[in-house]
Amino acid sequence: MPIDWNQLDNDIDNAIEQSVKATDEALASKVSSLTRLTDEEVKELFPDAADVKKLAQLMKIVKSADNRNKKIDQLGARSKEFAGVVLTLLNRFA
């Protein structure tokens, strides 16, 4: 039986899309469990998984046991990296 390469491509694309959705769901669930945001709000505010990861990194700094000055230093050093996430959060809650 000949291989239907178009169908194979479609099947692979579908599998990739499903795994991306599952990953996005898992990321949103992890972040929402640490915040007051729901899974849906996390996905709405941060549809890109890279931004969800940045949010998690930002939260790690903010929630760390480090003193305030050390947190400020860490945030300052990574301010460009976190700027989009901070802007999104401030637009949502300000």
mmCIF file with all atom_site columns, N, CA, C and O in Angstrom, residues 4 6 9 18-19 27 30 35 52 60 67 74 76 79 81 87-88 93:
data_model
loop_
_atom_site.group_PDB
_atom_site.id
_atom_site.type_symbol
_atom_site.label_atom_id
_atom_site.label_alt_id
_atom_site.label_comp_id
_atom_site.label_asym_id
_atom_site.label_entity_id
_atom_site.label_seq_id
_atom_site.pdbx_PDB_ins_code
_atom_site.Cartn_x
_atom_site.Cartn_y
_atom_site.Cartn_z
_atom_site.occupancy
_atom_site.B_iso_or_equiv
_atom_site.pdbx_formal_charge
_atom_site.auth_seq_id
_atom_site.auth_comp_id
_atom_site.auth_asym_id
_atom_site.auth_atom_id
_atom_site.pdbx_PDB_model_num
ATOM 1  N N  . ASP A 1 4  ? 0.480  7.785  1.853  1.00 0.00 ? 4  ASP A N  1
ATOM 2  C CA . ASP A 1 4  ? -0.145 9.066  1.529  1.00 0.00 ? 4  ASP A CA 1
ATOM 3  C C  . ASP A 1 4  ? 0.611  10.147 2.301  1.00 0.00 ? 4  ASP A C  1
ATOM 4  O O  . ASP A 1 4  ? 0.354  10.401 3.473  1.00 0.00 ? 4  ASP A O  1
ATOM 5  N N  . ASN A 1 6  ? 0.689  13.362 2.028  1.00 0.00 ? 6  ASN A N  1
ATOM 6  C CA . ASN A 1 6  ? -0.119 14.508 2.456  1.00 0.00 ? 6  ASN A CA 1
ATOM 7  C C  . ASN A 1 6  ? -0.856 14.209 3.750  1.00 0.00 ? 6  ASN A C  1
ATOM 8  O O  . ASN A 1 6  ? -0.918 15.046 4.652  1.00 0.00 ? 6  ASN A O  1
ATOM 9  N N  . ASP A 1 9  ? 1.625  14.222 6.590  1.00 0.00 ? 9  ASP A N  1
ATOM 10 C CA . ASP A 1 9  ? 1.924  15.610 6.981  1.00 0.00 ? 9  ASP A CA 1
ATOM 11 C C  . ASP A 1 9  ? 0.801  16.192 7.834  1.00 0.00 ? 9  ASP A C  1
ATOM 12 O O  . ASP A 1 9  ? 1.049  16.835 8.849  1.00 0.00 ? 9  ASP A O  1
ATOM 13 N N  . GLN A 1 18 ? -1.940 19.495 18.866 1.00 0.00 ? 18 GLN A N  1
ATOM 14 C CA . GLN A 1 18 ? -2.517 18.963 20.103 1.00 0.00 ? 18 GLN A CA 1
ATOM 15 C C  . GLN A 1 18 ? -1.520 19.018 21.250 1.00 0.00 ? 18 GLN A C  1
ATOM 16 O O  . GLN A 1 18 ? -1.883 19.343 22.381 1.00 0.00 ? 18 GLN A O  1
ATOM 17 N N  . SER A 1 19 ? -0.252 18.721 20.974 1.00 0.00 ? 19 SER A N  1
ATOM 18 C CA . SER A 1 19 ? 0.746  18.747 22.046 1.00 0.00 ? 19 SER A CA 1
ATOM 19 C C  . SER A 1 19 ? 1.018  20.176 22.504 1.00 0.00 ? 19 SER A C  1
ATOM 20 O O  . SER A 1 19 ? 1.225  20.415 23.697 1.00 0.00 ? 19 SER A O  1
ATOM 21 N N  . LEU A 1 27 ? 0.881  24.842 31.315 1.00 0.00 ? 27 LEU A N  1
ATOM 22 C CA . LEU A 1 27 ? 1.539  26.070 31.765 1.00 0.00 ? 27 LEU A CA 1
ATOM 23 C C  . LEU A 1 27 ? 0.561  27.003 32.444 1.00 0.00 ? 27 LEU A C  1
ATOM 24 O O  . LEU A 1 27 ? 0.833  27.536 33.524 1.00 0.00 ? 27 LEU A O  1
ATOM 25 N N  . LYS A 1 30 ? -0.363 25.709 35.901 1.00 0.00 ? 30 LYS A N  1
ATOM 26 C CA . LYS A 1 30 ? 0.698  25.905 36.899 1.00 0.00 ? 30 LYS A CA 1
ATOM 27 C C  . LYS A 1 30 ? 0.726  27.352 37.373 1.00 0.00 ? 30 LYS A C  1
ATOM 28 O O  . LYS A 1 30 ? 0.810  27.616 38.575 1.00 0.00 ? 30 LYS A O  1
ATOM 29 N N  . THR A 1 35 ? -1.211 32.115 41.439 1.00 0.00 ? 35 THR A N  1
ATOM 30 C CA . THR A 1 35 ? -1.708 33.492 41.397 1.00 0.00 ? 35 THR A CA 1
ATOM 31 C C  . THR A 1 35 ? -3.207 33.513 41.643 1.00 0.00 ? 35 THR A C  1
ATOM 32 O O  . THR A 1 35 ? -3.829 32.474 41.835 1.00 0.00 ? 35 THR A O  1
ATOM 33 N N  . VAL A 1 52 ? 4.457  33.225 29.307 1.00 0.00 ? 52 VAL A N  1
ATOM 34 C CA . VAL A 1 52 ? 4.065  32.532 30.538 1.00 0.00 ? 52 VAL A CA 1
ATOM 35 C C  . VAL A 1 52 ? 5.324  32.146 31.318 1.00 0.00 ? 52 VAL A C  1
ATOM 36 O O  . VAL A 1 52 ? 5.381  32.287 32.534 1.00 0.00 ? 52 VAL A O  1
ATOM 37 N N  . LYS A 1 60 ? 8.991  34.124 40.468 1.00 0.00 ? 60 LYS A N  1
ATOM 38 C CA . LYS A 1 60 ? 10.022 33.460 41.268 1.00 0.00 ? 60 LYS A CA 1
ATOM 39 C C  . LYS A 1 60 ? 10.870 34.504 42.001 1.00 0.00 ? 60 LYS A C  1
ATOM 40 O O  . LYS A 1 60 ? 11.173 34.336 43.179 1.00 0.00 ? 60 LYS A O  1
ATOM 41 N N  . ASN A 1 67 ? 15.922 39.612 50.215 1.00 0.00 ? 67 ASN A N  1
ATOM 42 C CA . ASN A 1 67 ? 15.450 40.904 50.725 1.00 0.00 ? 67 ASN A CA 1
ATOM 43 C C  . ASN A 1 67 ? 15.030 41.800 49.561 1.00 0.00 ? 67 ASN A C  1
ATOM 44 O O  . ASN A 1 67 ? 15.327 41.535 48.387 1.00 0.00 ? 67 ASN A O  1
ATOM 45 N N  . GLN A 1 74 ? 17.667 42.224 40.988 1.00 0.00 ? 74 GLN A N  1
ATOM 46 C CA . GLN A 1 74 ? 17.385 41.164 40.017 1.00 0.00 ? 74 GLN A CA 1
ATOM 47 C C  . GLN A 1 74 ? 16.390 41.631 38.964 1.00 0.00 ? 74 GLN A C  1
ATOM 48 O O  . GLN A 1 74 ? 16.548 41.346 37.766 1.00 0.00 ? 74 GLN A O  1
ATOM 49 N N  . GLY A 1 76 ? 15.828 44.745 38.081 1.00 0.00 ? 76 GLY A N  1
ATOM 50 C CA . GLY A 1 76 ? 16.493 45.755 37.257 1.00 0.00 ? 76 GLY A CA 1
ATOM 51 C C  . GLY A 1 76 ? 17.377 45.128 36.201 1.00 0.00 ? 76 GLY A C  1
ATOM 52 O O  . GLY A 1 76 ? 17.402 45.571 35.049 1.00 0.00 ? 76 GLY A O  1
ATOM 53 N N  . SER A 1 79 ? 15.030 43.782 33.491 1.00 0.00 ? 79 SER A N  1
ATOM 54 C CA . SER A 1 79 ? 13.862 44.632 33.231 1.00 0.00 ? 79 SER A CA 1
ATOM 55 C C  . SER A 1 79 ? 13.379 44.559 31.783 1.00 0.00 ? 79 SER A C  1
ATOM 56 O O  . SER A 1 79 ? 12.170 44.516 31.546 1.00 0.00 ? 79 SER A O  1
ATOM 57 N N  . GLU A 1 81 ? 13.655 42.082 29.737 1.00 0.00 ? 81 GLU A N  1
ATOM 58 C CA . GLU A 1 81 ? 13.072 40.749 29.538 1.00 0.00 ? 81 GLU A CA 1
ATOM 59 C C  . GLU A 1 81 ? 11.651 40.684 30.087 1.00 0.00 ? 81 GLU A C  1
ATOM 60 O O  . GLU A 1 81 ? 10.770 40.065 29.489 1.00 0.00 ? 81 GLU A O  1
ATOM 61 N N  . LEU A 1 87 ? 3.932  45.093 31.739 1.00 0.00 ? 87 LEU A N  1
ATOM 62 C CA . LEU A 1 87 ? 2.962  45.958 31.077 1.00 0.00 ? 87 LEU A CA 1
ATOM 63 C C  . LEU A 1 87 ? 1.599  45.274 30.978 1.00 0.00 ? 87 LEU A C  1
ATOM 64 O O  . LEU A 1 87 ? 0.561  45.878 31.263 1.00 0.00 ? 87 LEU A O  1
ATOM 65 N N  . THR A 1 88 ? 1.592  44.014 30.611 1.00 0.00 ? 88 THR A N  1
ATOM 66 C CA . THR A 1 88 ? 0.336  43.256 30.522 1.00 0.00 ? 88 THR A CA 1
ATOM 67 C C  . THR A 1 88 ? -0.362 43.188 31.873 1.00 0.00 ? 88 THR A C  1
ATOM 68 O O  . THR A 1 88 ? -1.579 43.404 31.978 1.00 0.00 ? 88 THR A O  1
ATOM 69 N N  . PHE A 1 93 ? -4.546 45.062 35.834 1.00 0.00 ? 93 PHE A N  1
ATOM 70 C CA . PHE A 1 93 ? -4.900 45.316 37.220 1.00 0.00 ? 93 PHE A CA 1
ATOM 71 C C  . PHE A 1 93 ? -4.868 46.787 37.631 1.00 0.00 ? 93 PHE A C  1
ATOM 72 O O  . PHE A 1 93 ? -5.261 47.104 38.732 1.00 0.00 ? 93 PHE A O  1
#
